[in-house]
PDB file of C-alpha atoms and ligand atoms in Angstrom:
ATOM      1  CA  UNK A 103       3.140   6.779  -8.296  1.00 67.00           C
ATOM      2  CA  UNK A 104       2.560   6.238  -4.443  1.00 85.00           C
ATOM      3  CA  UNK A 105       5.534   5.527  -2.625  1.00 90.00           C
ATOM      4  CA  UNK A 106       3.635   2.718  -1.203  1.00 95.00           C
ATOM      5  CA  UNK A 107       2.818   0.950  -4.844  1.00 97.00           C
ATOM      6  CA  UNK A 108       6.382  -0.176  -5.623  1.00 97.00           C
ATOM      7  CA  UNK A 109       5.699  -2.681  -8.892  1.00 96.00           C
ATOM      8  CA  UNK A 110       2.210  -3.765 -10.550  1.00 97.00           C
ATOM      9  CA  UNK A 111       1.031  -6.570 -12.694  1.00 95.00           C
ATOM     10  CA  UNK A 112       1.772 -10.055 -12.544  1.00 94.00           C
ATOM     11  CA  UNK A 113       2.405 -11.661  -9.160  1.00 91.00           C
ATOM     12  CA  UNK A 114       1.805  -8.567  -6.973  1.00 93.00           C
ATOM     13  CA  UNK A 115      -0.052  -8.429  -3.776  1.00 94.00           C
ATOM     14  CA  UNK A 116      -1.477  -5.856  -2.002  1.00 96.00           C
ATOM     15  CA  UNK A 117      -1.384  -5.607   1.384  1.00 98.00           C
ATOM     16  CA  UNK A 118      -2.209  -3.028   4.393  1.00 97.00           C
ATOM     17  CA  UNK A 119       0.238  -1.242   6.182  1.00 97.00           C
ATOM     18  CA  UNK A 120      -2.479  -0.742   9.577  1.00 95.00           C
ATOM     19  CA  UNK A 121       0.774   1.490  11.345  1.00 95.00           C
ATOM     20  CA  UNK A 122      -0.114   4.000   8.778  1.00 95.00           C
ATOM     21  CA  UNK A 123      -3.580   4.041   7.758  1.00 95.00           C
ATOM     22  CA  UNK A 124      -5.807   7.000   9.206  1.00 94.00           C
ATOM     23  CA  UNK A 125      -9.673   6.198   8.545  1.00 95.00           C
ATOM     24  CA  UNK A 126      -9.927   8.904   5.839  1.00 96.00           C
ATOM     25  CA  UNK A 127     -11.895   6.916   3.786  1.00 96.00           C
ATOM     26  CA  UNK A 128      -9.636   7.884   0.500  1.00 97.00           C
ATOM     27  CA  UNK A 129      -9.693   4.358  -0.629  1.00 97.00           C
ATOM     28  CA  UNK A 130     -12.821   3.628  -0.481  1.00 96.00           C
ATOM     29  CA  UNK A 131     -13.462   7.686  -2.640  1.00 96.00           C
ATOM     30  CA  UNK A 132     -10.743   6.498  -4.929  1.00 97.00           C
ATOM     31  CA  UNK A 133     -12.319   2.885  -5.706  1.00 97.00           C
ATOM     32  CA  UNK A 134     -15.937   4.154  -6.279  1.00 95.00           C
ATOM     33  CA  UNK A 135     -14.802   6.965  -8.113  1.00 95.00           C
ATOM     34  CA  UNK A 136     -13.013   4.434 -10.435  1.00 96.00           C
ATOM     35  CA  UNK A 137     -15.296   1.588 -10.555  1.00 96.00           C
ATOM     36  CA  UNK A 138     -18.579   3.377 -10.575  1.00 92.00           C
ATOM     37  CA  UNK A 139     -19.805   1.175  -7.943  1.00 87.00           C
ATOM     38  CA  UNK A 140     -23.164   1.631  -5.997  1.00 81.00           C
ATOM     39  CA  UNK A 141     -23.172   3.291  -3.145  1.00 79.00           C
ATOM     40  CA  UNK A 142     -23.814  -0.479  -1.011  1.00 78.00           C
ATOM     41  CA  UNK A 143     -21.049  -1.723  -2.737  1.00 84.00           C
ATOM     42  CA  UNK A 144     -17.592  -0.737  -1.441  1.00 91.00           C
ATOM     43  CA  UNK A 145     -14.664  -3.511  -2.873  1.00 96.00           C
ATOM     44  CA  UNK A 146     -12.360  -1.619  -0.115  1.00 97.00           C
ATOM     45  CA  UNK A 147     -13.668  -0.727   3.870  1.00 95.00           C
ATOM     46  CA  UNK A 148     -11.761   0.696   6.629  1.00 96.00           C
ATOM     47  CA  UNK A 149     -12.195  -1.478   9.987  1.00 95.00           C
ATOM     48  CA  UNK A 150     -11.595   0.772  12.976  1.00 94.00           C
ATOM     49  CA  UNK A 151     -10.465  -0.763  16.111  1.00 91.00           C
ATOM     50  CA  UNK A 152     -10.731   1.482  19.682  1.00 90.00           C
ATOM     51  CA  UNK A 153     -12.035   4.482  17.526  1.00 91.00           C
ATOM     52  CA  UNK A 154     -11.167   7.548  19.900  1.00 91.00           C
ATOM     53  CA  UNK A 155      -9.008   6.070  21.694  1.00 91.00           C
ATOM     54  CA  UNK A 156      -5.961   7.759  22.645  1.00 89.00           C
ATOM     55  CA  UNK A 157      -2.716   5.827  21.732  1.00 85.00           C
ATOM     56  CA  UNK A 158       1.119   6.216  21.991  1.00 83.00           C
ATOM     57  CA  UNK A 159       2.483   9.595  20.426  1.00 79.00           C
ATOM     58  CA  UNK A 160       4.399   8.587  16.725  1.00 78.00           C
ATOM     59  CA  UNK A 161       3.586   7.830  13.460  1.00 71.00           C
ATOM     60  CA  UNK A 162       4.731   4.256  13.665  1.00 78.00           C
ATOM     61  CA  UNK A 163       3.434   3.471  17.472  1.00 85.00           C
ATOM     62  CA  UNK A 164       3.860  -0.544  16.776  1.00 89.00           C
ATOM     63  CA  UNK A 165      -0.339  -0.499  17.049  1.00 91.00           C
ATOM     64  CA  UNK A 166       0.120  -4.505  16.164  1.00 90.00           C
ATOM     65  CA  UNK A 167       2.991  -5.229  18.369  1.00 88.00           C
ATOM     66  CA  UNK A 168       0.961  -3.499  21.012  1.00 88.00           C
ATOM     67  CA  UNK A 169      -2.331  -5.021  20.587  1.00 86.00           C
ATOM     68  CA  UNK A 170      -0.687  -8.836  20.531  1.00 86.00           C
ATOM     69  CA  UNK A 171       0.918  -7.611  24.052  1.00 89.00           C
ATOM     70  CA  UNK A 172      -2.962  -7.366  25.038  1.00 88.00           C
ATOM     71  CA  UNK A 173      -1.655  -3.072  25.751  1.00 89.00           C
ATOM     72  CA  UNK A 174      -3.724  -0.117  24.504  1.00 88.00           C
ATOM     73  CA  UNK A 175      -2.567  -0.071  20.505  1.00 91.00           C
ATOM     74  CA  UNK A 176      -4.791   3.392  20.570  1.00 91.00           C
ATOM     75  CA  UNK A 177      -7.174   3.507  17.682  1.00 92.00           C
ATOM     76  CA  UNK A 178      -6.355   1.151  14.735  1.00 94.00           C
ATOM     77  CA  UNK A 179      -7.579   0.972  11.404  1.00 95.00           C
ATOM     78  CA  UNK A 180      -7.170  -1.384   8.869  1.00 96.00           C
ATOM     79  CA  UNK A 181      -8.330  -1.248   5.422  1.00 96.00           C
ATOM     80  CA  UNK A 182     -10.187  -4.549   4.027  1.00 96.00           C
ATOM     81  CA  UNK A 183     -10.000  -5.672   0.433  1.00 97.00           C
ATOM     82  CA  UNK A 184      -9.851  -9.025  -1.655  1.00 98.00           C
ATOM     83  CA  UNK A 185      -5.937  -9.622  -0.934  1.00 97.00           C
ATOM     84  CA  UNK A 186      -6.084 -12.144  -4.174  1.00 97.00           C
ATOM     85  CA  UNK A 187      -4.753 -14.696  -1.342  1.00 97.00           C
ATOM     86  CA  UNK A 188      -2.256 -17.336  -2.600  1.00 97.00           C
ATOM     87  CA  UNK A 189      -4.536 -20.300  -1.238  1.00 97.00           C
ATOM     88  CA  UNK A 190      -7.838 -18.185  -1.602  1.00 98.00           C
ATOM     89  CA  UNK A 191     -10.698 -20.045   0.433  1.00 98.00           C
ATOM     90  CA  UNK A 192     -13.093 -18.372  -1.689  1.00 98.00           C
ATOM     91  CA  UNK A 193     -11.910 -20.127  -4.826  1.00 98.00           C
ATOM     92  CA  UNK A 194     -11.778 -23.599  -2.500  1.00 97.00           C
ATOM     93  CA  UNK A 195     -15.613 -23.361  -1.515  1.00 97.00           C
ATOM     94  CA  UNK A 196     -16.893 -21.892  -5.282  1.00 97.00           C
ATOM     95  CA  UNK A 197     -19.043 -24.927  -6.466  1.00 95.00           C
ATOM     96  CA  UNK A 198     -19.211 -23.606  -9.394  1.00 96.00           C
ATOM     97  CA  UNK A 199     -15.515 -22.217 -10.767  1.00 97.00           C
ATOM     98  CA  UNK A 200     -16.908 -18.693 -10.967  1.00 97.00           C
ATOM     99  CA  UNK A 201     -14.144 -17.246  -8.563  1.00 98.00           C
ATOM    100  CA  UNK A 202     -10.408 -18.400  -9.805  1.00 98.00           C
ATOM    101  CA  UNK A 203      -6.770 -17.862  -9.184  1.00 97.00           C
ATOM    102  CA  UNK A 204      -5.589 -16.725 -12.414  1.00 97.00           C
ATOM    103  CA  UNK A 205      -2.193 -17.583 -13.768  1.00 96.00           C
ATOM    104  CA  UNK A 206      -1.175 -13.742 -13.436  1.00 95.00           C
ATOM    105  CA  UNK A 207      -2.170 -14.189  -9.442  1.00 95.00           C
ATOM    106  CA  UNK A 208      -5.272 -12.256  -9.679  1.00 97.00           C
ATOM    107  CA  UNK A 209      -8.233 -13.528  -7.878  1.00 97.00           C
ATOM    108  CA  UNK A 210     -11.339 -13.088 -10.425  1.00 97.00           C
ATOM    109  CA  UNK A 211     -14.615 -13.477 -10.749  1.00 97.00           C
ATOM    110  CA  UNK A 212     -16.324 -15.140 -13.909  1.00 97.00           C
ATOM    111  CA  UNK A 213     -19.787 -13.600 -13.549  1.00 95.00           C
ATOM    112  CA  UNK A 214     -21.523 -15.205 -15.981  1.00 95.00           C
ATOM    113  CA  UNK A 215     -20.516 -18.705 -13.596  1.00 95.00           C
ATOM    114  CA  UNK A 216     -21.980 -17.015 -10.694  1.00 94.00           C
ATOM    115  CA  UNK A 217     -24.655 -18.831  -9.076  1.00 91.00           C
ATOM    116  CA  UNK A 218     -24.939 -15.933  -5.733  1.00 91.00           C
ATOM    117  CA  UNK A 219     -24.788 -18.856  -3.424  1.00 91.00           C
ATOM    118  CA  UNK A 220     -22.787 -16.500  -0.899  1.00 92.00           C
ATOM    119  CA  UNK A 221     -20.427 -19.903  -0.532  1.00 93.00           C
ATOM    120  CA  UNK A 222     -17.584 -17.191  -0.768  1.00 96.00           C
ATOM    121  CA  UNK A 223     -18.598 -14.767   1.856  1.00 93.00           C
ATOM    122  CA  UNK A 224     -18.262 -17.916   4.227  1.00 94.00           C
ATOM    123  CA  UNK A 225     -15.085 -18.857   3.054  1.00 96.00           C
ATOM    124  CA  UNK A 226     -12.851 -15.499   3.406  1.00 97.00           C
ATOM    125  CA  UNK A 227     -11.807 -14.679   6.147  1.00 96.00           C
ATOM    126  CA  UNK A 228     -11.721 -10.940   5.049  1.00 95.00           C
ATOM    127  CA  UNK A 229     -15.278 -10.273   4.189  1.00 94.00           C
ATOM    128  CA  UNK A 230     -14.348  -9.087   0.418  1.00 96.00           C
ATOM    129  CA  UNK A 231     -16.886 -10.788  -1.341  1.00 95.00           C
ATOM    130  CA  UNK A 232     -20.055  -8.758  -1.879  1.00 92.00           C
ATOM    131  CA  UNK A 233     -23.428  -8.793  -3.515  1.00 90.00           C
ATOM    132  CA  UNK A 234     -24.874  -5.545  -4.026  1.00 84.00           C
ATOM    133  CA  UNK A 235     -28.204  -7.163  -6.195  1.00 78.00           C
ATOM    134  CA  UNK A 236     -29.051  -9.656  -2.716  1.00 71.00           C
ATOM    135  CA  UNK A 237     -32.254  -7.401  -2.628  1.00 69.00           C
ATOM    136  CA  UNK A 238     -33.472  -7.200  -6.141  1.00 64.00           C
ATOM    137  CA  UNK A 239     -36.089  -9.246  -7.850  1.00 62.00           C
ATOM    138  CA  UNK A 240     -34.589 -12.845  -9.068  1.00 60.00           C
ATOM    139  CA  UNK A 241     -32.395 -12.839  -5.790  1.00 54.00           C
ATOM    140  CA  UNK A 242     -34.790 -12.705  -3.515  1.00 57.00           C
ATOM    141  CA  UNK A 243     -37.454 -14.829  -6.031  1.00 58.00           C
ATOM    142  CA  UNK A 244     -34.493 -18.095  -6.132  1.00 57.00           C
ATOM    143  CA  UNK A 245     -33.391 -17.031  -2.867  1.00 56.00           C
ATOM    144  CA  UNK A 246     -29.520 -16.693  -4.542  1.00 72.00           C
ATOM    145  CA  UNK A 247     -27.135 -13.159  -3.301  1.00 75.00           C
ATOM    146  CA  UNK A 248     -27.158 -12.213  -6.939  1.00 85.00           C
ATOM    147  CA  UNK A 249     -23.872 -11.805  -8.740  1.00 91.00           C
ATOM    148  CA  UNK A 250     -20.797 -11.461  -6.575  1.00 93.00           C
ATOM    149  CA  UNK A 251     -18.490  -8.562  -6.593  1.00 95.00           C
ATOM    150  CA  UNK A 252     -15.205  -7.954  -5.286  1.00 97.00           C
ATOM    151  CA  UNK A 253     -11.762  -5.940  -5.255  1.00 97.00           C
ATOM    152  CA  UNK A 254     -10.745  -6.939  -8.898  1.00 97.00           C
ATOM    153  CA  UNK A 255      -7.249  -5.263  -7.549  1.00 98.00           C
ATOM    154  CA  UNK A 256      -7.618  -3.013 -10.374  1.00 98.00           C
ATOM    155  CA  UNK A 257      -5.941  -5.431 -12.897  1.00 97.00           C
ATOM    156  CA  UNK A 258      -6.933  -2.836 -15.902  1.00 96.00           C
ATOM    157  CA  UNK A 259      -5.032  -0.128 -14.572  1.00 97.00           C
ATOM    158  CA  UNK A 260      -2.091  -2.757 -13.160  1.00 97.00           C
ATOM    159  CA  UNK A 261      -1.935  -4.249 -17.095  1.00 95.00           C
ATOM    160  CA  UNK A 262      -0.818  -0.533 -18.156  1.00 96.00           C
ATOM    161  CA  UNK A 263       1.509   0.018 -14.813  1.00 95.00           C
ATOM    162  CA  UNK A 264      -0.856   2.149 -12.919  1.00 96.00           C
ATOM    163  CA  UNK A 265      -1.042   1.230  -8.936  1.00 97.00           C
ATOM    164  CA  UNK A 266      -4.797   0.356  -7.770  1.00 98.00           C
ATOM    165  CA  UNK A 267      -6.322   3.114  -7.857  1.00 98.00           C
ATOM    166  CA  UNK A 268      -7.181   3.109  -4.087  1.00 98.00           C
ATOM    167  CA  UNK A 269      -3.746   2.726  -3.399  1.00 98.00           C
ATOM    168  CA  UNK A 270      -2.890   5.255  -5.352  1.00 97.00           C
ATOM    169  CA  UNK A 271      -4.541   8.450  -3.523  1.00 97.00           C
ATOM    170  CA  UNK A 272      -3.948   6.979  -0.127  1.00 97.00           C
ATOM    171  CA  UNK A 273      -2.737   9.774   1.273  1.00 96.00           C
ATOM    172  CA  UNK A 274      -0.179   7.817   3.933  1.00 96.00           C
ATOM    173  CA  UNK A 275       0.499   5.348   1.453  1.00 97.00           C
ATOM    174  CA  UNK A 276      -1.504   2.517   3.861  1.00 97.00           C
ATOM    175  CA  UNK A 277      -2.057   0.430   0.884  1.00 98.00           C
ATOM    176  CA  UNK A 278       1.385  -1.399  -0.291  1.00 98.00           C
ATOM    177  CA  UNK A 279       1.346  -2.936  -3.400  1.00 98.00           C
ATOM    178  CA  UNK A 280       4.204  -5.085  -4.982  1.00 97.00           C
ATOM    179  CA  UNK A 281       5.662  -8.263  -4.426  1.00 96.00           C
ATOM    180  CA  UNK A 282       5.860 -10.277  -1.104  1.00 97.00           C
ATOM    181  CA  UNK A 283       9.601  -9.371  -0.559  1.00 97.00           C
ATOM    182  CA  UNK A 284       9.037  -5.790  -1.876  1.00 97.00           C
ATOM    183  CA  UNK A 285       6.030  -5.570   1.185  1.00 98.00           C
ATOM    184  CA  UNK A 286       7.746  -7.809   3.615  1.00 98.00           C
ATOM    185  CA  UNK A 287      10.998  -5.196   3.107  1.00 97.00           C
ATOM    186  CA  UNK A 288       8.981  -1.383   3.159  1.00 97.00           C
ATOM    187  CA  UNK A 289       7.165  -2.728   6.188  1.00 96.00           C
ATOM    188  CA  UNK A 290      10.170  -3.450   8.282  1.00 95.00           C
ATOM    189  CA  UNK A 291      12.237  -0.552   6.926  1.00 95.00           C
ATOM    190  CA  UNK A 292       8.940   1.407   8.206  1.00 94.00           C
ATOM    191  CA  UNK A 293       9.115  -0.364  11.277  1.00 92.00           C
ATOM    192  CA  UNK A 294       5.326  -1.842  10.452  1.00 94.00           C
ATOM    193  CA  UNK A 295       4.333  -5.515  11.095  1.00 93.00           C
ATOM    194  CA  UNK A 296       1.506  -7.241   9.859  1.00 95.00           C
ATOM    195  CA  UNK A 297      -1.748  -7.021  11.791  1.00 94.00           C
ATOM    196  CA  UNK A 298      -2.841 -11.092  10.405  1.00 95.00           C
ATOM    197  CA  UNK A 299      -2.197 -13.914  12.489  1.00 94.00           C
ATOM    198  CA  UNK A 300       0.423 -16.446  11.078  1.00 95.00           C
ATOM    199  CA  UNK A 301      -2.594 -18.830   9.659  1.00 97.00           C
ATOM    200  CA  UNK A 302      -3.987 -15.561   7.820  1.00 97.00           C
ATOM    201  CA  UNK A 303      -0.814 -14.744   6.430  1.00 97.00           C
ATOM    202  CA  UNK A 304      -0.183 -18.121   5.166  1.00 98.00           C
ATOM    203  CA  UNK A 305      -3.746 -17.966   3.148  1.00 98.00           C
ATOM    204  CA  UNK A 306      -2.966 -14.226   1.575  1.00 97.00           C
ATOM    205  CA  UNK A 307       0.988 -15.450   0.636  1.00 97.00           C
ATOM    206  CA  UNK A 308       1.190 -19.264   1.109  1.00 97.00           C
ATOM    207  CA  UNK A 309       3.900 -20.418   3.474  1.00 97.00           C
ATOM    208  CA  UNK A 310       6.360 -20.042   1.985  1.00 97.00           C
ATOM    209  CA  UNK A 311       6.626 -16.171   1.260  1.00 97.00           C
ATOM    210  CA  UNK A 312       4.773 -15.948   4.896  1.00 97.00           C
ATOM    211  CA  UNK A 313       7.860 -16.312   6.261  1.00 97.00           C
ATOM    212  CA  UNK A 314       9.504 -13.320   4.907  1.00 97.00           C
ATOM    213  CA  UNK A 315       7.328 -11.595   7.163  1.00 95.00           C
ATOM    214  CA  UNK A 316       8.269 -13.455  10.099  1.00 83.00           C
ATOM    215  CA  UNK A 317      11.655 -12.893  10.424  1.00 59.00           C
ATOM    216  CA  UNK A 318      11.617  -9.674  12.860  1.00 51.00           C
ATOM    217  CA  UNK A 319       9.305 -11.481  15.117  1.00 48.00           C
ATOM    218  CA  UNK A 320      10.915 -14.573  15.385  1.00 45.00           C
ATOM    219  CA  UNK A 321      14.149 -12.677  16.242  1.00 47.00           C
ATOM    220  CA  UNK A 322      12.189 -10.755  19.253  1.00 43.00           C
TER     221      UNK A 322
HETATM  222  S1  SF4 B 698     -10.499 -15.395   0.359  1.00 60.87           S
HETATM  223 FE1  SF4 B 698     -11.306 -13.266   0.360  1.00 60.87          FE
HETATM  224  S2  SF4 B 698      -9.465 -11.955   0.312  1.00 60.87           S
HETATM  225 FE2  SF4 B 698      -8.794 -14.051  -0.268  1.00 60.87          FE
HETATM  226  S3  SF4 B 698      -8.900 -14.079  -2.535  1.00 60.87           S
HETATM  227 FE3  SF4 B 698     -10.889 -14.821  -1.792  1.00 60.87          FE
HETATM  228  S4  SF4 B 698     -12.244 -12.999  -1.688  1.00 60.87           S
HETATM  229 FE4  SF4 B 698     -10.101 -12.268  -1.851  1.00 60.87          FE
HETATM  230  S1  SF4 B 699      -7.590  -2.368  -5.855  1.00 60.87           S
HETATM  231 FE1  SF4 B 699      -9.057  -1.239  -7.192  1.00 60.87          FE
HETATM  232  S2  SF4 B 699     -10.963  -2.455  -7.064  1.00 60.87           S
HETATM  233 FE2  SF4 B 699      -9.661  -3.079  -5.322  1.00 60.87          FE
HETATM  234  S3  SF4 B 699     -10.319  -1.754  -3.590  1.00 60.87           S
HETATM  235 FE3  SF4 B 699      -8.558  -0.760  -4.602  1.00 60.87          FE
HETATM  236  S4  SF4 B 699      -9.516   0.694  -6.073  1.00 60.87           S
HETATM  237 FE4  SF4 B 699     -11.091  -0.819  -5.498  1.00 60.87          FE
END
């Protein structure tokens, strides 16, 4: 396994580790690859910040720390994915039940409940939801995104212990999966902090287990 996928299945989270990720684009190889997924459909993208831009020397060069300082974090990526938040707007804005927090903590969609009113791509803040049939004949006839698709955070492959599988072949282990201690502790012992905002944080863990990311910030 990854070093950066550190336990699977029920209750894990996934998160990004942005100190580490280098825009390779591995993820977003390793999740097609997997899913099959047309080519303007990618459940993972890389965000790139100051592309080209020339930062601090070091592997860990506190790019976040740096950034909230309003001081050149050099170029910063940041991969994007459904984060199966703990209060998931998504699931809060679906009129019709077709995205849900299961009781496993995966955030899934129910397809055959999906009306492709795009209520979800309003309501994350993290641009995961997609819908790769918007162009196609009934969409654009009822004027509906067609059926959503997102990150399913590779539950098949998490049900048998695998890591997702763009975790998985990231190649600086950028993608942490496990639970919110497990991330909160191999991002401090990596000297990492999260790139989200407290209010973001609280939406992909809830409050509570927010905190345990907060601790080394606080104390600064
Ligand atoms: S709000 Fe976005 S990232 Fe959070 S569970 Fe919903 S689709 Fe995934
Ligand atoms: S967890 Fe699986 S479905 Fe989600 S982005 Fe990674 S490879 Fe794709």
């Amino acid at each position: 396994m990854s070093q950066g996928v550190m336990s699977t299945g029920e209750g894990m989270r996934i998160f990004p580790d942005v100190e580490a990720c280098i825009d390779c684009g591995g993820c977003v190889v390793a999740c097609k690859r997997t899913w099959d997924r047309e080519i303007q459909n990618q459940r993972i993208d890389i965000t790139t910040m100051a592309e080209g831009v020339a930062g601090p020397q070091g592997e860990n060069a506190d790019k976040t720390g740096r950034l909230e300082a309003g001081e050149n974090p050099g170029e910063t990526s940041l991969p994007m994915q459904c984060y199966h938040c703990e209060n998931a707007p998504c699931v809060s804005v679906c009129p019709t039940n077709a995205l849900q927090k299961e009781d496993d903590g995966f955030v899934a969609v129910h397809e055959d409940l999906c009306v492709g009113c795009q209520y979800c791509l309003s309501g994350c803040p993290f641009g995961a939801p997609q819908f790769p049939d918007s162009d196609d004949g009934s969409a654009q006839i009822f004027g509906t995104g067609g059926i959503m698709d997102k990150c399913t955070g590779c539950r098949e492959r998490q049900e048998v212990q695998k890591g997702p599988a763009c975790a998985e072949e990231c190649a600086t282990d950028a993608i942490l999966v496990g639970g919110a201690g497990e991330i909160a502790d191999e991002l401090e012992q990596r000297g990492s902090q999260p790139f989200f905002n407290d209010e973001a944080m609280e939406v992909i863990f809830g409050a509570e287990d927010a905190q345990l990311f907060q601790t080394d910030q606080q104390e600064q």
